[in-house]
mmCIF file of C-alpha atoms in Angstrom:
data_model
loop_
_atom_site.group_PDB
_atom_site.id
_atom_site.type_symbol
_atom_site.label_atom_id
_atom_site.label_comp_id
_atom_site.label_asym_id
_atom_site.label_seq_id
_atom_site.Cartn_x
_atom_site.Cartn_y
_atom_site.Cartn_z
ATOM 1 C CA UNK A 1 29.016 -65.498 -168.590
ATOM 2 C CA UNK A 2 30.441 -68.904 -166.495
ATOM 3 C CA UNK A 3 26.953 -70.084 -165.397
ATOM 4 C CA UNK A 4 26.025 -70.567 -169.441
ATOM 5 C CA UNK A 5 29.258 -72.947 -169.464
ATOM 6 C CA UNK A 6 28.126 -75.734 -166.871
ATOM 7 C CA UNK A 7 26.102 -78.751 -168.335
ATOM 8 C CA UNK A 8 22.511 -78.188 -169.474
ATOM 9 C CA UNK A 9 20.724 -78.930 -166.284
ATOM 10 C CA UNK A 10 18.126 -80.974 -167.026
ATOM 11 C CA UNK A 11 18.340 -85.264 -166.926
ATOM 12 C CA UNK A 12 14.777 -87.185 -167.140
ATOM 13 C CA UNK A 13 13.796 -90.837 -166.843
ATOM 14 C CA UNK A 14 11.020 -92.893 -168.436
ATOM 15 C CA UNK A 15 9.732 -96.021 -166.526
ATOM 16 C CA UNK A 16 6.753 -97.589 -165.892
ATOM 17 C CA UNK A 17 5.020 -98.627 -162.218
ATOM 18 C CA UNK A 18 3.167 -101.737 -162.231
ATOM 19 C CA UNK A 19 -0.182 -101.855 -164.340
ATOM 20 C CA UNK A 20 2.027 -99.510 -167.073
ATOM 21 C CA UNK A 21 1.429 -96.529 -165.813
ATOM 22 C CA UNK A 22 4.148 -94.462 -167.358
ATOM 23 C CA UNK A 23 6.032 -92.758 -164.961
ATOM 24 C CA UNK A 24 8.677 -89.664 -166.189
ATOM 25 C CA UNK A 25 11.243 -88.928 -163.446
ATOM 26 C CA UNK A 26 12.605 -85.892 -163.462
ATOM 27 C CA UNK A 27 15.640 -84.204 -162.068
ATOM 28 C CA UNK A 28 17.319 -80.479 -162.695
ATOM 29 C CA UNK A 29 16.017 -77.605 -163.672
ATOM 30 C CA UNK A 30 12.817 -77.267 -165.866
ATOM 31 C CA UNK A 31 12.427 -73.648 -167.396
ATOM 32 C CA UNK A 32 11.787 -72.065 -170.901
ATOM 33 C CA UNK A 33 15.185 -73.268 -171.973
ATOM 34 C CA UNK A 34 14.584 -76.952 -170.987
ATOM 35 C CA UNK A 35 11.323 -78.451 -171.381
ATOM 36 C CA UNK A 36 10.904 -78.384 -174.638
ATOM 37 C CA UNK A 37 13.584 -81.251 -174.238
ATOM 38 C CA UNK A 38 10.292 -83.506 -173.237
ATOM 39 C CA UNK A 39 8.863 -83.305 -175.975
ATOM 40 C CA UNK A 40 10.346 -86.075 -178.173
ATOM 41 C CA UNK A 41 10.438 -88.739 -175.707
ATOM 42 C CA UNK A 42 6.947 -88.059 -174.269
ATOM 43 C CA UNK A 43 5.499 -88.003 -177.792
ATOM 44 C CA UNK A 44 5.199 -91.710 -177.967
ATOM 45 C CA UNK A 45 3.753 -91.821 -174.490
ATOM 46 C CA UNK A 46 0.846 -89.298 -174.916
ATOM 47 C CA UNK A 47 -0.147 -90.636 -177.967
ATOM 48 C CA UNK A 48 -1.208 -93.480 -176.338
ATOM 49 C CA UNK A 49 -3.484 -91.929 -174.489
ATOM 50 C CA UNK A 50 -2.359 -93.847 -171.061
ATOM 51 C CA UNK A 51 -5.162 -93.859 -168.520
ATOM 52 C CA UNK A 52 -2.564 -92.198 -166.214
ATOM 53 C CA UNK A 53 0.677 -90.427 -166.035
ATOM 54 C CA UNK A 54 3.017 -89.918 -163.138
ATOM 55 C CA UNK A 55 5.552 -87.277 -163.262
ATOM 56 C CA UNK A 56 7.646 -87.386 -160.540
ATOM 57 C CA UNK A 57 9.655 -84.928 -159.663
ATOM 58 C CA UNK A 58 10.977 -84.817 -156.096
ATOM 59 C CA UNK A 59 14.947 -84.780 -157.723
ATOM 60 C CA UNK A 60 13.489 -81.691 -159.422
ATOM 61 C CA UNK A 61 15.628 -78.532 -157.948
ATOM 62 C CA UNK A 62 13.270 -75.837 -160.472
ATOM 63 C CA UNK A 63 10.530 -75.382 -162.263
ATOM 64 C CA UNK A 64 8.516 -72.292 -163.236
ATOM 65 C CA UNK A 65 5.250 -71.957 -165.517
ATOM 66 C CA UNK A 66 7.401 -73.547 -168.193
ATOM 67 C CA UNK A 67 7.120 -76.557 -166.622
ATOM 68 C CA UNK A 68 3.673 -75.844 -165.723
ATOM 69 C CA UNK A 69 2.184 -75.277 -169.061
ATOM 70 C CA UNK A 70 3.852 -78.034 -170.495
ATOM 71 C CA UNK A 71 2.322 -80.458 -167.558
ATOM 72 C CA UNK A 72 -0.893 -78.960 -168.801
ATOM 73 C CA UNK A 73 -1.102 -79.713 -172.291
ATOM 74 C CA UNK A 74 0.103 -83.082 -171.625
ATOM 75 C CA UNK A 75 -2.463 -83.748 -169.142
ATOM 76 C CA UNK A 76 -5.115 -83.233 -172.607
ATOM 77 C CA UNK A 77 -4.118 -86.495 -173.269
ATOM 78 C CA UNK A 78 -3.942 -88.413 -170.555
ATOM 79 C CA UNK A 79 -6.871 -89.351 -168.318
ATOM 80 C CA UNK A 80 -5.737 -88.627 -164.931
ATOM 81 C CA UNK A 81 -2.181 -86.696 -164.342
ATOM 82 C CA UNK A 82 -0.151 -87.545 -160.977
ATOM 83 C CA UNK A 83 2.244 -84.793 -159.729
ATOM 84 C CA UNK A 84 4.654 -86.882 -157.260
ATOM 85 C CA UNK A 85 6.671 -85.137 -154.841
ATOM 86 C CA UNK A 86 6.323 -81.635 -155.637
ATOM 87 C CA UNK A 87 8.479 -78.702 -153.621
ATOM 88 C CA UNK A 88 5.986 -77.063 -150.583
ATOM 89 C CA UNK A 89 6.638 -74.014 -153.724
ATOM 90 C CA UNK A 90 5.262 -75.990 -156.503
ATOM 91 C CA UNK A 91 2.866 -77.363 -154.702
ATOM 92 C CA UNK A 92 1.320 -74.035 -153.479
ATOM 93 C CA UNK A 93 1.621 -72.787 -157.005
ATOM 94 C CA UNK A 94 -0.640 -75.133 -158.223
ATOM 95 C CA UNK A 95 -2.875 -75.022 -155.504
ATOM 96 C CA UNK A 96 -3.372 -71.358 -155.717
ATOM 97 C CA UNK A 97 -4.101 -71.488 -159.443
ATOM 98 C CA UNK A 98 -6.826 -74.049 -159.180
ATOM 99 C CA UNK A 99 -5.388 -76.753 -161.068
ATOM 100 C CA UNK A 100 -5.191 -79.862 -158.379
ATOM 101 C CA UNK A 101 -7.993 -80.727 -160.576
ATOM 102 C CA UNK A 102 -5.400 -81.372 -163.545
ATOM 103 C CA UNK A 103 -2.853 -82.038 -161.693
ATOM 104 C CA UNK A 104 -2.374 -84.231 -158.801
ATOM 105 C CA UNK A 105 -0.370 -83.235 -156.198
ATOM 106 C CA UNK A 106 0.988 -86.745 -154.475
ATOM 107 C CA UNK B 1 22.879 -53.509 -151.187
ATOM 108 C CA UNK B 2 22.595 -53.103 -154.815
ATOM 109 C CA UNK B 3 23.397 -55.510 -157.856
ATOM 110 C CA UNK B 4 22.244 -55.392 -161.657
ATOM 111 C CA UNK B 5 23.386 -57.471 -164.431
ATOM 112 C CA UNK B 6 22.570 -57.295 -168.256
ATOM 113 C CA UNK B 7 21.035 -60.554 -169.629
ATOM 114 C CA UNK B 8 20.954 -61.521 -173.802
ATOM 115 C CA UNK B 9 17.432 -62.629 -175.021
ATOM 116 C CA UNK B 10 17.752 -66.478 -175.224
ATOM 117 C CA UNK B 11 16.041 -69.024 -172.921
ATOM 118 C CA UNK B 12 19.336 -69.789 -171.123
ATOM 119 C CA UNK B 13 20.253 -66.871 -169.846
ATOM 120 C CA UNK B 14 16.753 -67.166 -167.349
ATOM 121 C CA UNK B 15 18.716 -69.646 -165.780
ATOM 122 C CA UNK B 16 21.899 -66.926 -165.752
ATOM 123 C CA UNK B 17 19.439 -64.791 -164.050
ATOM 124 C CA UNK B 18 18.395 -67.230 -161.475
ATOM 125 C CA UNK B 19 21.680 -67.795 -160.997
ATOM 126 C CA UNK B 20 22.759 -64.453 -160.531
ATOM 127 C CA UNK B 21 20.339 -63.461 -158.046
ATOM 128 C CA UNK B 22 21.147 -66.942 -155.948
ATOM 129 C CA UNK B 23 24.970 -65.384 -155.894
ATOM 130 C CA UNK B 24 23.671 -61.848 -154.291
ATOM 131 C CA UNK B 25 20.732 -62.821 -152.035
ATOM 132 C CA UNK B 26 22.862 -66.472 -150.517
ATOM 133 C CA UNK B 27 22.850 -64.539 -147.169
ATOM 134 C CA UNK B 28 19.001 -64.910 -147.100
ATOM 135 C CA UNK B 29 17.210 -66.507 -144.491
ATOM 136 C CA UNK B 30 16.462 -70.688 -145.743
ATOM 137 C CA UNK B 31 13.181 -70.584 -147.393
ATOM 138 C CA UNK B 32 12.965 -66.885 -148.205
ATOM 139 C CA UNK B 33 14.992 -67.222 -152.035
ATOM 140 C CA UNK B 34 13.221 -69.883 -153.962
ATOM 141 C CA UNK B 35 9.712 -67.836 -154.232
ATOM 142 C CA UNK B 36 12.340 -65.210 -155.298
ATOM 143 C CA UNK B 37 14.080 -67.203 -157.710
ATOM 144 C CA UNK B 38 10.700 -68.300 -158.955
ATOM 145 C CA UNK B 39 9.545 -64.925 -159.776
ATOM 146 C CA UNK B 40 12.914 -63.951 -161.318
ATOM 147 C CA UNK B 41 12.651 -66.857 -163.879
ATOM 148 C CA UNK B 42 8.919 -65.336 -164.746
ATOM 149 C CA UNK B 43 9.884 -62.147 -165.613
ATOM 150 C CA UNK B 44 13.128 -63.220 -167.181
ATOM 151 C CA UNK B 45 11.000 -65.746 -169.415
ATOM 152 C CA UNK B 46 8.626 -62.839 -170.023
ATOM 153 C CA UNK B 47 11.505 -60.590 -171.591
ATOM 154 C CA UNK B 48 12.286 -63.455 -173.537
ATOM 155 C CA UNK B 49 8.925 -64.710 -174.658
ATOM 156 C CA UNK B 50 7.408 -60.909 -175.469
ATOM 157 C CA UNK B 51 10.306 -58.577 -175.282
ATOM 158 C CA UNK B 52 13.253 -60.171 -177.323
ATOM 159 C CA UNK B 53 15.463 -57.584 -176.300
ATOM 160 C CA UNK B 54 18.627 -57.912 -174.032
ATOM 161 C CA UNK B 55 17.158 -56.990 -170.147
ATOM 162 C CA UNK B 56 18.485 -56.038 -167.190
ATOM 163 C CA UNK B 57 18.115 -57.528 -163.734
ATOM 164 C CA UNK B 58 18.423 -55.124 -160.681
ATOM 165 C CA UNK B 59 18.348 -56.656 -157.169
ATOM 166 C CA UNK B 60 18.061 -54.279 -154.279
ATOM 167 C CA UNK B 61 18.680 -55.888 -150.650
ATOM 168 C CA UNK B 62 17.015 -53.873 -147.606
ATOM 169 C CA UNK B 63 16.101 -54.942 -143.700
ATOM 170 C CA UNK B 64 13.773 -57.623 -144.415
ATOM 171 C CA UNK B 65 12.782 -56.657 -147.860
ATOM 172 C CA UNK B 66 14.208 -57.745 -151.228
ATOM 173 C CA UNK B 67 13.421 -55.345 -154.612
ATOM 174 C CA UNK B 68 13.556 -57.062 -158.233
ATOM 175 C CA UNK B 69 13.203 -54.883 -161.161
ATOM 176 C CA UNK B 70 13.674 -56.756 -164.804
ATOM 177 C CA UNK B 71 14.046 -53.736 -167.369
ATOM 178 C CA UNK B 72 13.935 -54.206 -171.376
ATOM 179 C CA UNK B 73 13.456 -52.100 -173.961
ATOM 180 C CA UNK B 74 11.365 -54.697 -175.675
ATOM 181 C CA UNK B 75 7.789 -53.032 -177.317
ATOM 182 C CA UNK B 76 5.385 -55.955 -175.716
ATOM 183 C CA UNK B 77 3.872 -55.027 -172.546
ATOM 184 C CA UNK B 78 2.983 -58.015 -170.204
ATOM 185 C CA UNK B 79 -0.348 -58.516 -169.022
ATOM 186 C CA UNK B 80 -1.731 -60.091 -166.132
ATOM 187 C CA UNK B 81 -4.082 -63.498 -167.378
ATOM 188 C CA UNK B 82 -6.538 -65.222 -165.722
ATOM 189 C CA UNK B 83 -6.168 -68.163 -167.239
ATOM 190 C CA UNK B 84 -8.595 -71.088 -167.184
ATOM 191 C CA UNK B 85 -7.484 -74.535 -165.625
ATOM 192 C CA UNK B 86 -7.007 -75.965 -168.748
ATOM 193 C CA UNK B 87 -5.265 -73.071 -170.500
ATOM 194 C CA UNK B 88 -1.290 -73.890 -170.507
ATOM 195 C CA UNK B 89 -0.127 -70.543 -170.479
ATOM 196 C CA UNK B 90 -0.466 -67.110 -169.229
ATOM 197 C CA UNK B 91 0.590 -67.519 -165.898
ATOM 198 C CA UNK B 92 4.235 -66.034 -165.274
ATOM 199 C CA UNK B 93 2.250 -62.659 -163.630
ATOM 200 C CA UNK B 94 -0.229 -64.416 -162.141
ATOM 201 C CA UNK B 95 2.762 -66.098 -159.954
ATOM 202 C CA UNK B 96 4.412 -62.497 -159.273
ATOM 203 C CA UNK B 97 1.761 -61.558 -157.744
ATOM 204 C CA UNK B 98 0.308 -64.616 -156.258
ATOM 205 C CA UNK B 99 4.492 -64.086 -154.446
ATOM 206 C CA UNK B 100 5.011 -60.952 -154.183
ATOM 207 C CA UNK B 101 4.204 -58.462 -151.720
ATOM 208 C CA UNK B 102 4.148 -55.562 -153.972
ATOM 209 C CA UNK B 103 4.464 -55.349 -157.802
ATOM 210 C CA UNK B 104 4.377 -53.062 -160.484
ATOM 211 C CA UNK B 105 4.943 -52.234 -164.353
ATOM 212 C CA UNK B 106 6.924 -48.971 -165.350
ATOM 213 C CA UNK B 107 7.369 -46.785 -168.103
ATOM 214 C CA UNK B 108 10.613 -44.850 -169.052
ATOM 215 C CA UNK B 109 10.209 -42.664 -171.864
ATOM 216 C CA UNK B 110 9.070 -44.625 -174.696
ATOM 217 C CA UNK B 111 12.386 -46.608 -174.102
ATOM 218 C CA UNK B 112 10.574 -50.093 -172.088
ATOM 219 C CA UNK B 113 9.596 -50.720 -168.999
ATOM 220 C CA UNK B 114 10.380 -52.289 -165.623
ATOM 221 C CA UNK B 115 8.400 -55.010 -164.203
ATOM 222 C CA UNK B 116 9.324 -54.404 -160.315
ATOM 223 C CA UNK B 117 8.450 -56.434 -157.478
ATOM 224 C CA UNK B 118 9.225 -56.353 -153.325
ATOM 225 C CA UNK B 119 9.113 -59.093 -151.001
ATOM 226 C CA UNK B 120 9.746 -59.517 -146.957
ATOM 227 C CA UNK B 121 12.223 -61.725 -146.137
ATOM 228 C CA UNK B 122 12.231 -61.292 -142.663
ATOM 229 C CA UNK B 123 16.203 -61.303 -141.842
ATOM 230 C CA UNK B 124 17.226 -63.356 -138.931
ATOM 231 C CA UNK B 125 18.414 -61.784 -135.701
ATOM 232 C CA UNK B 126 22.321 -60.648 -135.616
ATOM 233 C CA UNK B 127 22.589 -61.090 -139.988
ATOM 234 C CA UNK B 128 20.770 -57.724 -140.577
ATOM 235 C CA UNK B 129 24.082 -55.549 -139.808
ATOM 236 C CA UNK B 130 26.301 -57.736 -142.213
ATOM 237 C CA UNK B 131 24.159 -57.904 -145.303
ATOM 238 C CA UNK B 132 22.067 -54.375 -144.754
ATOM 239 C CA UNK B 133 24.853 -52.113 -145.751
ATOM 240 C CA UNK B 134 23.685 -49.948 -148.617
#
């Protein structure tokens, strides 16, 4: 199958915005086979508890409830969890289920 | 139009199955795949996730109406969740049918089941002859 041969289609960035707020930019395609990928380099992050998190992800071309439930267990740890730039799609999704609460669509 | 393709049971090939239904539904209207997509890399993930078995993804183009059907022969049957805000998972149904139009769970025998779903897609004046040809 060709479409297993092309590059693992996920690249991320780990920044900070002024005041420290981490910020995790994300571009690709985040599904089951991906975003476990986060895991390592957000460890550090969400064990310090930050006050806030942005994950931006207006590069993002994909993202299913993959991506969803990891955003959710991450936002355990951090006080307040910024969604920036979410597709009119992900943004309904989240709206529908009732979680702009955990999740902040910017 | 009909097109069906059999998947193996690792998380890559969810993104083979995105893939492949981007290839036979490009002639769709702009805005009408990527809800379609989305609920193709649900039940894909599902069949990995509960299934473990190799499935098979069947994509049915009509006028103004689009037909997925995900088939395994894996034992779990999926279950629609209501999970709570803070629960991470349990949602890949919830988003079929939050979607879809229609959806349903079949099944053959005591051989699996097909998870099925339609969806409008409302095909633009003049396209319907070219890509409605069953």
């Amino acid at each position: 199958m060709d479409e297993l041969n092309e590059e693992q289609p996920l690249d991320f960035k780990l920044g900070s915005e002024a005041g420290g707020v981490p910020v995790l930019s994300l571009s690709g395609e985040l599904d089951i086979a991906t975003v476990d990928r986060l895991d390592e380099p957000m460890a550090p992050v969400l064990a310090s508890r930050p006050q806030r998190l942005i994950v931006e992800v207006s590069d993002l071309d994909f993202a299913d409830s993959s991506a969803i439930a990891k955003l959710l267990v991450w936002s355990q740890s951090v006080g307040e969890m910024e969604l920036r730039g979410a597709s009119p799609l992900l943004r309904r999704v989240v709206a529908t289920m009732g979680l702009e609460g955990r999740l902040h669509l910017t | 139009m009909r097109a069906s393709r059999t998947f193996a049971p690792n998380p890559e090939c969810v993104r083979a199955a995105r893939r492949f239904a981007a290839k036979v539904l490009e002639d769709l209207p702009p805005g009408a795949f990527e809800p379609i997509e989305l609920m193709v890399s649900e039940l894909a993930t599902n069949c990995i996730k509960h299934g473990g078995t190799a499935f098979e993804l069947t994509i049915t183009q009509r006028p103004g109406e689009v037909r997925i059907e995900v088939c395994d022969t894996g034992a779990g049957m999926p279950t629609v969740r209501s999970p709570r805000p803070e629960d991470p998972s349990g949602r890949g149904l919830q988003i079929v049918g939050m979607l879809s139009d229609d959806w349903g769970i079949e099944t053959a025998d005591s051989t699996g089941k097909t998870v099925w779903l339609t969806v409008s897609t409302r095909p633009q004046a003049g396209e319907t002859a070219s890509t409605s040809a069953r």
